[in-house]
Coordinates of C-alpha atoms and ligand atoms in Angstrom, one line a residue:
M19 CA 123.2 -37.5 120.6
Y20 CA 125.7 -40.0 121.9
D21 CA 123.9 -42.5 124.0
L22 CA 125.9 -43.4 127.1
S23 CA 123.8 -46.4 127.8
M24 CA 125.1 -48.0 124.6
E25 CA 128.6 -48.0 126.1
K26 CA 129.5 -51.2 127.9
S27 CA 130.3 -50.7 131.5
K28 CA 133.9 -51.3 132.4
A29 CA 133.2 -54.6 134.1
E30 CA 131.6 -55.9 130.9
R31 CA 134.5 -55.2 128.6
K32 CA 136.5 -58.3 127.7
Y33 CA 139.9 -59.0 126.3
L34 CA 141.8 -62.0 125.0
I35 CA 145.5 -62.1 124.3
L36 CA 146.8 -64.9 122.0
T37 CA 150.6 -65.4 122.6
Y38 CA 152.9 -67.1 120.1
G39 CA 156.7 -67.7 120.4
C40 CA 159.1 -67.4 123.3
Q41 CA 158.9 -66.6 127.0
M42 CA 159.8 -63.0 126.3
N43 CA 156.5 -62.8 124.4
V44 CA 154.7 -64.5 127.3
S45 CA 156.2 -61.8 129.6
D46 CA 155.2 -59.0 127.3
S47 CA 151.6 -60.4 127.2
E48 CA 151.6 -60.2 131.0
V49 CA 152.3 -56.5 130.7
L50 CA 149.5 -56.0 128.1
A51 CA 147.2 -57.9 130.4
G52 CA 148.3 -55.7 133.3
Y53 CA 147.3 -52.6 131.3
L54 CA 144.0 -54.0 130.2
E55 CA 143.0 -55.1 133.7
G56 CA 144.0 -51.7 135.0
M57 CA 141.6 -50.2 132.5
G58 CA 138.8 -52.4 133.8
Y59 CA 138.8 -55.1 131.2
S60 CA 138.5 -58.8 132.2
A61 CA 140.0 -61.8 130.5
V62 CA 138.0 -64.3 128.4
K63 CA 139.0 -67.5 126.8
N64 CA 137.4 -67.3 123.4
E65 CA 137.6 -64.8 120.5
E66 CA 133.9 -64.4 120.1
E67 CA 133.5 -62.9 123.5
A68 CA 136.4 -60.4 123.3
D69 CA 136.0 -56.7 122.7
I70 CA 139.8 -56.4 122.4
L71 CA 141.8 -59.2 120.8
I72 CA 145.6 -59.0 120.8
I73 CA 147.7 -61.4 118.8
N74 CA 151.2 -61.4 120.2
T75 CA 153.2 -62.7 117.3
C76 CA 156.6 -64.4 116.7
A77 CA 158.9 -63.9 113.7
I78 CA 161.6 -66.4 114.4
R79 CA 160.7 -68.9 111.7
K80 CA 158.3 -69.0 108.7
K81 CA 156.0 -71.5 110.5
A82 CA 155.4 -69.0 113.3
E83 CA 154.5 -66.4 110.7
E84 CA 152.1 -68.7 108.9
K85 CA 150.2 -69.6 112.0
V86 CA 149.4 -65.9 112.5
Y87 CA 148.2 -65.6 108.9
S88 CA 145.8 -68.5 109.3
R89 CA 144.5 -67.1 112.5
L90 CA 144.0 -63.7 110.9
G91 CA 142.2 -65.3 108.0
M92 CA 139.7 -66.8 110.5
L93 CA 139.2 -63.5 112.3
R94 CA 138.1 -61.7 109.2
E95 CA 134.6 -63.0 109.5
L96 CA 134.4 -62.4 113.2
K97 CA 135.3 -58.7 112.7
K98 CA 132.7 -58.4 110.0
N99 CA 130.0 -59.6 112.5
K100 CA 131.4 -57.5 115.3
P101 CA 132.8 -54.3 113.8
G102 CA 133.2 -52.6 117.2
M103 CA 135.8 -55.1 118.2
I104 CA 139.5 -54.0 118.3
I105 CA 142.0 -56.4 116.8
A106 CA 145.7 -55.6 117.5
L107 CA 148.7 -57.3 116.1
W108 CA 151.6 -57.1 118.6
G109 CA 155.0 -58.7 118.9
C110 CA 158.0 -59.4 116.7
L111 CA 156.1 -60.0 113.4
A112 CA 154.3 -56.7 113.9
Q113 CA 157.6 -55.0 114.6
H114 CA 159.1 -56.2 111.3
E115 CA 158.7 -53.3 109.0
G116 CA 158.3 -55.2 105.8
I117 CA 156.1 -57.9 107.1
A118 CA 153.9 -55.5 109.1
R119 CA 153.2 -53.5 106.0
K120 CA 152.3 -56.6 104.0
I121 CA 150.0 -57.7 106.8
K122 CA 148.3 -54.3 106.8
E123 CA 147.6 -54.6 103.1
R124 CA 146.3 -58.2 103.3
F125 CA 144.2 -57.8 106.5
K126 CA 142.8 -54.3 106.4
F127 CA 140.5 -54.9 109.4
I128 CA 143.4 -54.8 111.9
D129 CA 143.2 -51.8 114.1
L130 CA 146.6 -51.6 115.6
V131 CA 150.1 -52.9 114.6
S132 CA 152.8 -52.4 117.1
G133 CA 155.5 -54.3 119.0
P134 CA 157.5 -55.0 122.1
N135 CA 159.2 -51.6 122.2
A136 CA 156.0 -49.7 122.3
L137 CA 154.7 -51.4 125.5
E138 CA 154.7 -48.2 127.6
R139 CA 152.7 -46.5 124.8
F140 CA 150.1 -49.2 124.7
P141 CA 147.2 -47.3 126.5
E142 CA 147.4 -44.3 124.1
L143 CA 147.8 -46.6 121.0
L144 CA 144.7 -48.5 122.1
E145 CA 142.8 -45.3 122.5
K146 CA 143.8 -44.1 119.0
A147 CA 143.0 -47.5 117.5
G148 CA 139.5 -47.3 118.9
S149 CA 138.8 -44.0 117.2
A150 CA 141.1 -43.8 114.1
G151 CA 139.0 -45.6 111.6
K152 CA 142.3 -46.9 110.1
T153 CA 145.2 -49.1 111.2
V154 CA 147.4 -47.4 113.8
F155 CA 151.1 -48.1 113.4
D156 CA 153.9 -47.8 115.9
L157 CA 157.1 -49.6 114.9
N158 CA 159.5 -47.4 116.9
L159 CA 162.3 -49.6 118.2
L160 CA 163.0 -47.5 121.3
G161 CA 160.9 -47.3 124.4
E162 CA 161.0 -47.1 128.1
R163 CA 160.3 -50.5 129.7
E164 CA 160.2 -49.7 133.5
S165 CA 157.2 -49.3 135.8
L166 CA 154.9 -51.2 133.5
P167 CA 151.9 -53.1 135.0
V168 CA 152.1 -56.9 135.0
K169 CA 149.2 -59.4 135.3
R170 CA 151.0 -62.7 135.9
N171 CA 149.5 -65.9 134.7
D172 CA 150.0 -67.9 137.8
G173 CA 150.8 -67.1 141.4
F174 CA 154.0 -69.1 141.8
K175 CA 156.1 -68.8 138.6
A176 CA 157.2 -65.5 137.2
W177 CA 159.1 -64.3 134.2
V178 CA 161.4 -61.4 135.0
P179 CA 163.1 -59.7 132.0
I180 CA 166.7 -58.6 132.8
S181 CA 167.5 -57.2 129.4
H182 CA 165.7 -56.5 126.2
G183 CA 166.9 -56.7 122.6
C184 CA 170.1 -58.2 121.2
N185 CA 173.4 -57.0 119.7
N186 CA 174.6 -60.3 118.3
F187 CA 173.2 -60.4 114.8
C188 CA 173.6 -64.1 114.3
S189 CA 173.2 -64.3 110.6
Y190 CA 170.0 -66.4 110.6
C191 CA 168.2 -64.4 113.3
V192 CA 165.6 -61.7 113.0
V193 CA 165.5 -60.8 116.7
P194 CA 168.0 -57.9 116.6
Y195 CA 166.0 -56.3 113.8
V196 CA 162.6 -56.5 115.6
R197 CA 163.6 -56.1 119.3
G198 CA 166.3 -53.5 118.8
P199 CA 169.7 -53.2 120.6
E200 CA 170.4 -54.9 123.9
I201 CA 169.4 -52.8 126.9
S202 CA 170.0 -54.1 130.5
R203 CA 167.5 -53.3 133.1
L204 CA 168.9 -51.6 136.2
P205 CA 169.8 -54.2 138.9
E206 CA 167.8 -52.4 141.6
K207 CA 164.7 -52.7 139.5
I208 CA 165.2 -56.4 139.0
L209 CA 166.0 -56.8 142.7
N210 CA 162.9 -54.9 143.8
E211 CA 160.7 -56.9 141.4
T212 CA 162.1 -60.2 142.7
K213 CA 161.7 -59.1 146.4
E214 CA 158.1 -58.2 145.7
L215 CA 157.5 -61.6 144.0
I216 CA 159.0 -63.4 147.1
K217 CA 156.8 -61.4 149.4
N218 CA 153.8 -62.4 147.3
G219 CA 154.6 -66.1 147.7
F220 CA 156.2 -66.8 144.3
K221 CA 158.4 -69.9 144.2
E222 CA 160.2 -69.6 140.9
V223 CA 161.7 -66.7 139.0
T224 CA 163.0 -67.1 135.5
L225 CA 165.4 -64.3 134.4
L226 CA 164.9 -63.5 130.7
G227 CA 167.1 -62.0 128.1
Q228 CA 168.2 -62.9 124.5
N229 CA 171.8 -63.2 125.9
V230 CA 171.6 -63.1 129.7
N231 CA 175.4 -63.5 129.9
S232 CA 176.1 -60.1 128.5
Y233 CA 173.9 -58.5 131.1
G234 CA 175.3 -55.2 132.5
K235 CA 177.7 -54.5 129.6
D236 CA 175.7 -51.4 128.7
L237 CA 175.3 -50.2 132.2
K238 CA 177.3 -47.4 133.9
Q239 CA 177.8 -49.4 137.1
K240 CA 180.1 -52.4 137.2
I241 CA 177.9 -55.5 137.4
D242 CA 177.8 -58.7 135.3
F243 CA 175.3 -61.5 135.1
A244 CA 177.1 -63.6 137.8
D245 CA 176.9 -60.6 140.2
L246 CA 173.2 -60.2 139.5
L247 CA 172.6 -64.0 140.1
R248 CA 174.5 -63.9 143.4
T249 CA 172.6 -60.9 144.6
L250 CA 169.2 -62.5 143.7
D251 CA 170.3 -65.8 145.3
Q252 CA 170.9 -64.1 148.6
L253 CA 167.3 -62.8 148.8
D254 CA 165.9 -66.1 150.0
N255 CA 166.9 -69.1 152.0
N256 CA 165.6 -72.1 150.1
S257 CA 162.0 -71.6 149.1
L258 CA 162.8 -70.0 145.7
R259 CA 164.1 -71.3 142.4
I260 CA 166.0 -69.0 140.1
R261 CA 166.2 -70.0 136.4
F262 CA 167.6 -68.0 133.5
M263 CA 167.6 -68.1 129.7
T264 CA 169.1 -67.8 127.2
S265 CA 172.8 -68.2 127.5
H266 CA 175.2 -67.4 124.6
P267 CA 178.4 -69.6 124.7
K268 CA 180.6 -66.7 123.7
D269 CA 179.8 -64.8 127.0
F270 CA 179.3 -67.8 129.3
S271 CA 182.0 -67.3 132.0
E272 CA 183.4 -69.6 134.7
K273 CA 182.3 -67.0 137.2
V274 CA 178.7 -67.8 136.2
I275 CA 179.3 -71.6 136.5
R276 CA 180.8 -71.1 140.0
T277 CA 177.9 -68.8 141.0
I278 CA 175.4 -71.5 140.1
A279 CA 177.3 -74.1 142.0
E280 CA 177.6 -72.0 145.1
G281 CA 174.0 -70.6 145.0
K282 CA 171.3 -72.2 147.1
N283 CA 168.4 -71.2 144.8
I284 CA 169.9 -71.2 141.3
C285 CA 168.7 -74.2 139.4
E286 CA 171.3 -76.5 137.9
H287 CA 169.9 -76.3 134.4
I288 CA 171.8 -74.5 131.6
H289 CA 170.3 -73.9 128.2
L290 CA 173.3 -73.3 126.0
P291 CA 172.4 -73.1 122.3
L292 CA 175.0 -74.9 120.1
Q293 CA 173.3 -74.2 116.8
S294 CA 175.9 -76.2 114.8
G295 CA 178.8 -78.5 115.5
S296 CA 180.7 -77.3 112.4
D297 CA 183.3 -74.5 112.9
R298 CA 182.7 -73.4 109.3
I299 CA 179.0 -73.1 109.8
L300 CA 179.4 -71.4 113.2
K301 CA 181.5 -68.8 111.5
E302 CA 178.9 -68.3 108.8
M303 CA 176.3 -68.0 111.5
N304 CA 178.4 -65.2 113.2
R305 CA 178.3 -67.1 116.5
R306 CA 181.8 -66.1 117.5
Y307 CA 182.8 -69.4 119.1
N308 CA 184.0 -72.8 117.8
R309 CA 183.2 -76.4 118.8
E310 CA 186.3 -76.7 121.0
F311 CA 185.4 -73.5 122.9
Y312 CA 181.9 -74.9 123.4
W313 CA 183.2 -78.2 124.5
K314 CA 185.4 -76.6 127.1
I315 CA 182.4 -74.8 128.6
I316 CA 180.6 -78.2 128.8
E317 CA 183.6 -79.8 130.6
K318 CA 183.7 -76.9 133.0
I319 CA 180.0 -77.1 133.8
R320 CA 180.1 -80.8 134.4
T321 CA 183.3 -80.6 136.6
I322 CA 182.0 -77.7 138.7
I323 CA 178.2 -78.7 138.8
P324 CA 178.2 -82.5 138.3
N325 CA 174.4 -82.8 138.9
S326 CA 173.5 -80.2 136.2
S327 CA 171.4 -80.7 133.1
I328 CA 172.3 -79.1 129.8
T329 CA 169.9 -78.4 127.0
T330 CA 170.5 -76.8 123.6
D331 CA 169.1 -75.4 120.4
I332 CA 170.4 -76.7 117.0
I333 CA 169.6 -75.6 113.5
V334 CA 169.9 -77.9 110.6
G335 CA 170.1 -76.9 106.9
F336 CA 171.8 -73.5 107.4
P337 CA 172.8 -72.3 103.9
G338 CA 175.9 -74.2 102.7
E339 CA 175.7 -76.9 105.3
D340 CA 177.0 -80.0 103.6
E341 CA 177.1 -83.7 104.8
E342 CA 180.4 -83.1 106.5
D343 CA 179.1 -80.1 108.5
F344 CA 176.0 -82.1 109.5
A345 CA 178.1 -85.1 110.5
L346 CA 180.1 -82.7 112.8
T347 CA 176.8 -81.6 114.4
M348 CA 175.8 -85.2 114.9
E349 CA 179.2 -86.0 116.4
M350 CA 179.0 -83.0 118.8
V351 CA 175.5 -84.1 120.0
E352 CA 176.9 -87.6 120.7
R353 CA 179.9 -86.1 122.5
V354 CA 178.0 -83.6 124.7
R355 CA 175.0 -85.9 125.4
F356 CA 172.5 -83.1 126.0
D357 CA 169.6 -83.7 128.4
A358 CA 167.3 -82.4 125.6
A359 CA 167.6 -80.4 122.4
F360 CA 165.2 -78.1 120.5
T361 CA 166.0 -78.8 116.9
F362 CA 165.0 -76.5 114.1
I363 CA 165.0 -76.5 110.3
Y364 CA 166.7 -73.4 109.1
S365 CA 164.1 -70.9 107.9
P366 CA 165.2 -67.9 105.9
R367 CA 164.1 -64.6 107.5
K368 CA 163.8 -61.5 105.4
G369 CA 166.4 -58.9 106.2
T370 CA 168.9 -61.3 107.7
K371 CA 172.3 -62.0 106.1
A372 CA 171.8 -65.8 105.8
A373 CA 168.5 -65.3 103.9
E374 CA 170.5 -63.6 101.1
K375 CA 172.8 -66.6 100.6
R376 CA 172.6 -68.4 97.3
N377 CA 173.5 -71.9 98.6
Q378 CA 170.2 -72.7 100.4
V379 CA 169.8 -76.3 101.4
L380 CA 167.0 -78.3 99.7
P381 CA 163.9 -78.8 101.8
E382 CA 164.1 -82.6 101.6
V383 CA 167.7 -82.6 102.7
K384 CA 166.8 -80.4 105.7
R385 CA 164.0 -82.7 106.6
E386 CA 166.1 -85.8 106.3
R387 CA 168.8 -84.2 108.6
I388 CA 166.3 -83.2 111.3
I389 CA 164.8 -86.7 111.4
K390 CA 168.3 -88.2 111.8
L391 CA 169.2 -85.6 114.5
N392 CA 166.0 -86.1 116.4
K393 CA 166.4 -89.8 116.4
K394 CA 169.8 -89.6 117.9
Q395 CA 168.8 -87.0 120.5
N396 CA 165.7 -88.9 121.5
R397 CA 167.8 -91.9 122.3
I398 CA 170.2 -89.7 124.3
N399 CA 167.3 -88.1 126.2
L400 CA 166.1 -91.5 127.2
E401 CA 169.6 -92.7 128.3
K402 CA 170.1 -89.5 130.3
N403 CA 166.7 -89.9 132.0
Q404 CA 167.5 -93.5 132.8
S405 CA 170.1 -92.4 135.3
L406 CA 167.3 -90.9 137.4
L407 CA 165.3 -94.1 137.8
G408 CA 164.8 -94.8 141.5
S409 CA 166.1 -91.4 142.6
I410 CA 164.1 -88.9 144.7
Q411 CA 163.6 -85.5 143.0
E412 CA 162.4 -82.3 144.5
V413 CA 159.6 -81.1 142.2
L414 CA 157.8 -77.8 142.0
V415 CA 154.2 -78.7 141.2
E416 CA 152.8 -76.8 138.2
G417 CA 149.2 -78.1 138.2
K418 CA 147.1 -80.9 136.8
S419 CA 148.6 -83.0 134.0
K420 CA 147.2 -81.9 130.6
T421 CA 146.9 -85.5 129.5
D422 CA 145.8 -87.5 132.5
I423 CA 143.2 -86.1 135.0
N424 CA 144.5 -88.4 137.8
M425 CA 148.0 -87.0 137.5
Y426 CA 149.8 -83.8 138.5
T427 CA 152.8 -82.3 136.8
G428 CA 155.9 -80.6 138.2
R429 CA 159.5 -79.9 137.3
T430 CA 162.8 -80.9 138.9
R431 CA 165.5 -78.3 139.5
T432 CA 167.1 -79.6 136.4
N433 CA 163.9 -78.7 134.4
K434 CA 162.7 -82.3 133.8
I435 CA 159.0 -82.8 133.6
V436 CA 157.6 -85.2 136.2
H437 CA 154.0 -86.7 136.3
F438 CA 152.7 -88.3 139.5
P439 CA 149.3 -89.5 140.7
C440 CA 147.8 -87.2 143.3
T441 CA 144.3 -86.3 144.6
E442 CA 145.2 -83.2 146.5
N443 CA 145.9 -79.9 144.7
L444 CA 149.6 -79.3 145.4
T445 CA 150.1 -76.6 142.7
G446 CA 152.8 -74.2 143.7
K447 CA 154.3 -76.5 146.3
F448 CA 157.7 -78.3 146.5
I449 CA 157.3 -82.0 146.9
N450 CA 159.7 -85.0 146.8
I451 CA 158.9 -87.6 144.1
K452 CA 160.4 -91.0 143.7
I453 CA 161.1 -91.7 140.0
K454 CA 159.5 -95.0 138.9
E455 CA 159.4 -94.8 135.1
I456 CA 161.4 -93.1 132.4
R457 CA 160.2 -91.7 129.1
T458 CA 161.9 -89.6 126.4
W459 CA 160.3 -86.3 127.4
N460 CA 159.2 -86.9 131.0
L461 CA 159.5 -89.0 134.1
I462 CA 156.7 -90.7 136.1
G463 CA 156.9 -91.0 139.8
I464 CA 155.1 -91.3 143.1
I465 CA 155.1 -88.9 146.1
D466 CA 157.9 -90.0 148.5
Ligands
5AD512 N1 165.6 -70.6 111.4 C1 165.6 -71.7 112.2 N2 165.8 -71.6 113.5 C2 166.1 -70.4 114.0 N3 166.3 -70.0 115.3 C3 166.5 -68.6 115.3 N4 166.4 -68.2 114.0 C4 166.1 -69.2 113.2 C5 165.9 -69.4 111.9 N5 165.9 -68.4 111.0 C6 166.4 -70.9 116.4 C7 167.8 -70.8 117.1 C8 167.5 -70.1 118.4 C9 166.0 -70.5 118.7 C10 165.3 -69.7 119.6 O1 165.4 -70.5 117.4 O2 168.2 -72.1 117.4 O3 168.4 -70.4 119.4
SF4_513 FE1 169.1 -64.2 117.7 FE2 171.7 -64.7 118.1 FE3 170.5 -62.6 119.4 FE4 170.0 -65.2 120.0 S1 172.0 -64.2 120.3 S2 168.5 -63.5 119.7 S3 170.1 -66.2 118.1 S4 170.9 -62.8 117.2

């Protein structure tokens, strides 16, 4: 006979979600947590305590994939000792048909393999996974994404997806294959979610999409990203910050720049991936802009929003990138003077066009180039930050500093990290900080 007393009471059931990769994954994990909390599970911090462990994976580069394998390797033993535990592989890696099947073969103990587009089906998948006795798979690329529960990580900063998927097929990128075609959320849904967040005291909303600038193109009603930004900006007077990412240069309009300039709440920070400074490589990457087009956007941003910060993503070692192409990237970095750059070594991803190319760049050449690029950008970071010395910056406090227990950490509207000494817990509050010291990656100040 089945002994009910053997079943853990709801309050005792524990879950842990490990999230890798981008903010879209963080946002998806908040939905998974929303479901689990709704089912009576409570969050724990370590794997040994969890009855359900979800690994929300990233497929963007090989390194992200390898991190997951090493984690799974460690979990094999845990599952042996705790056979009732459910281990689910979620996210972009799990959604990649070829990789997911390989993982299933290698790590037979995984109970569920599924990805972002199955979020609405999560409760039924979980139930199946608990009783199937074999790995449950759902790699369907289509799924409804509205009215999902969300358990947000903190009470003042929120991720709000405005679109899912991507239609761009940049030749190096796996995202369109694992997250499917671009689908914009209805504006009224985004508006209602934001209104609710403001009502609940949230201070910052980051609008998420792989290419926020093409928002609305697939909708029946006539609305673009600038219209959406303006509408959201009007929801609050000045106790909210609105951020957004990621922007694609090919769709970045002057209307958006003017909307940021005119908005009260829209932060003056634009993350605009350049990827390469060489027109030849940009063409091979299928980015659909050239360096002059990119430079014109930068000029417009700096003319219309003079106090803005601009950050970027750059890939070195794309197949066929020669010394001349790399020199053009270095030259563009010097010309634009980004506030910061995320730099990546090109990583071939199975299924993408660039991975098939024969003219892959040697690993040591890639390494050499990224070192040179980082050196240049670090100097520029520091020089750009220098101009803030002595200024007073409004900072939204994010919590205690991770490295110094006497310090708190916050961010400026331009997304610069600021550390400052403080004894009172000001997390979630806006506060003015006078900048006293400059570093490459952050600023040090005192409360003004
Ligand atoms: N290799 C290296 N970097 C990549 N990115 C995307 N795909 C790859 C890849 N295959 C980078 C791009 C993108 C950022 C999120 O990751 O610069 O903007
Ligand atoms: Fe990938 Fe390009 Fe889409 Fe960005 S825009 S997610 S780099 S395909």
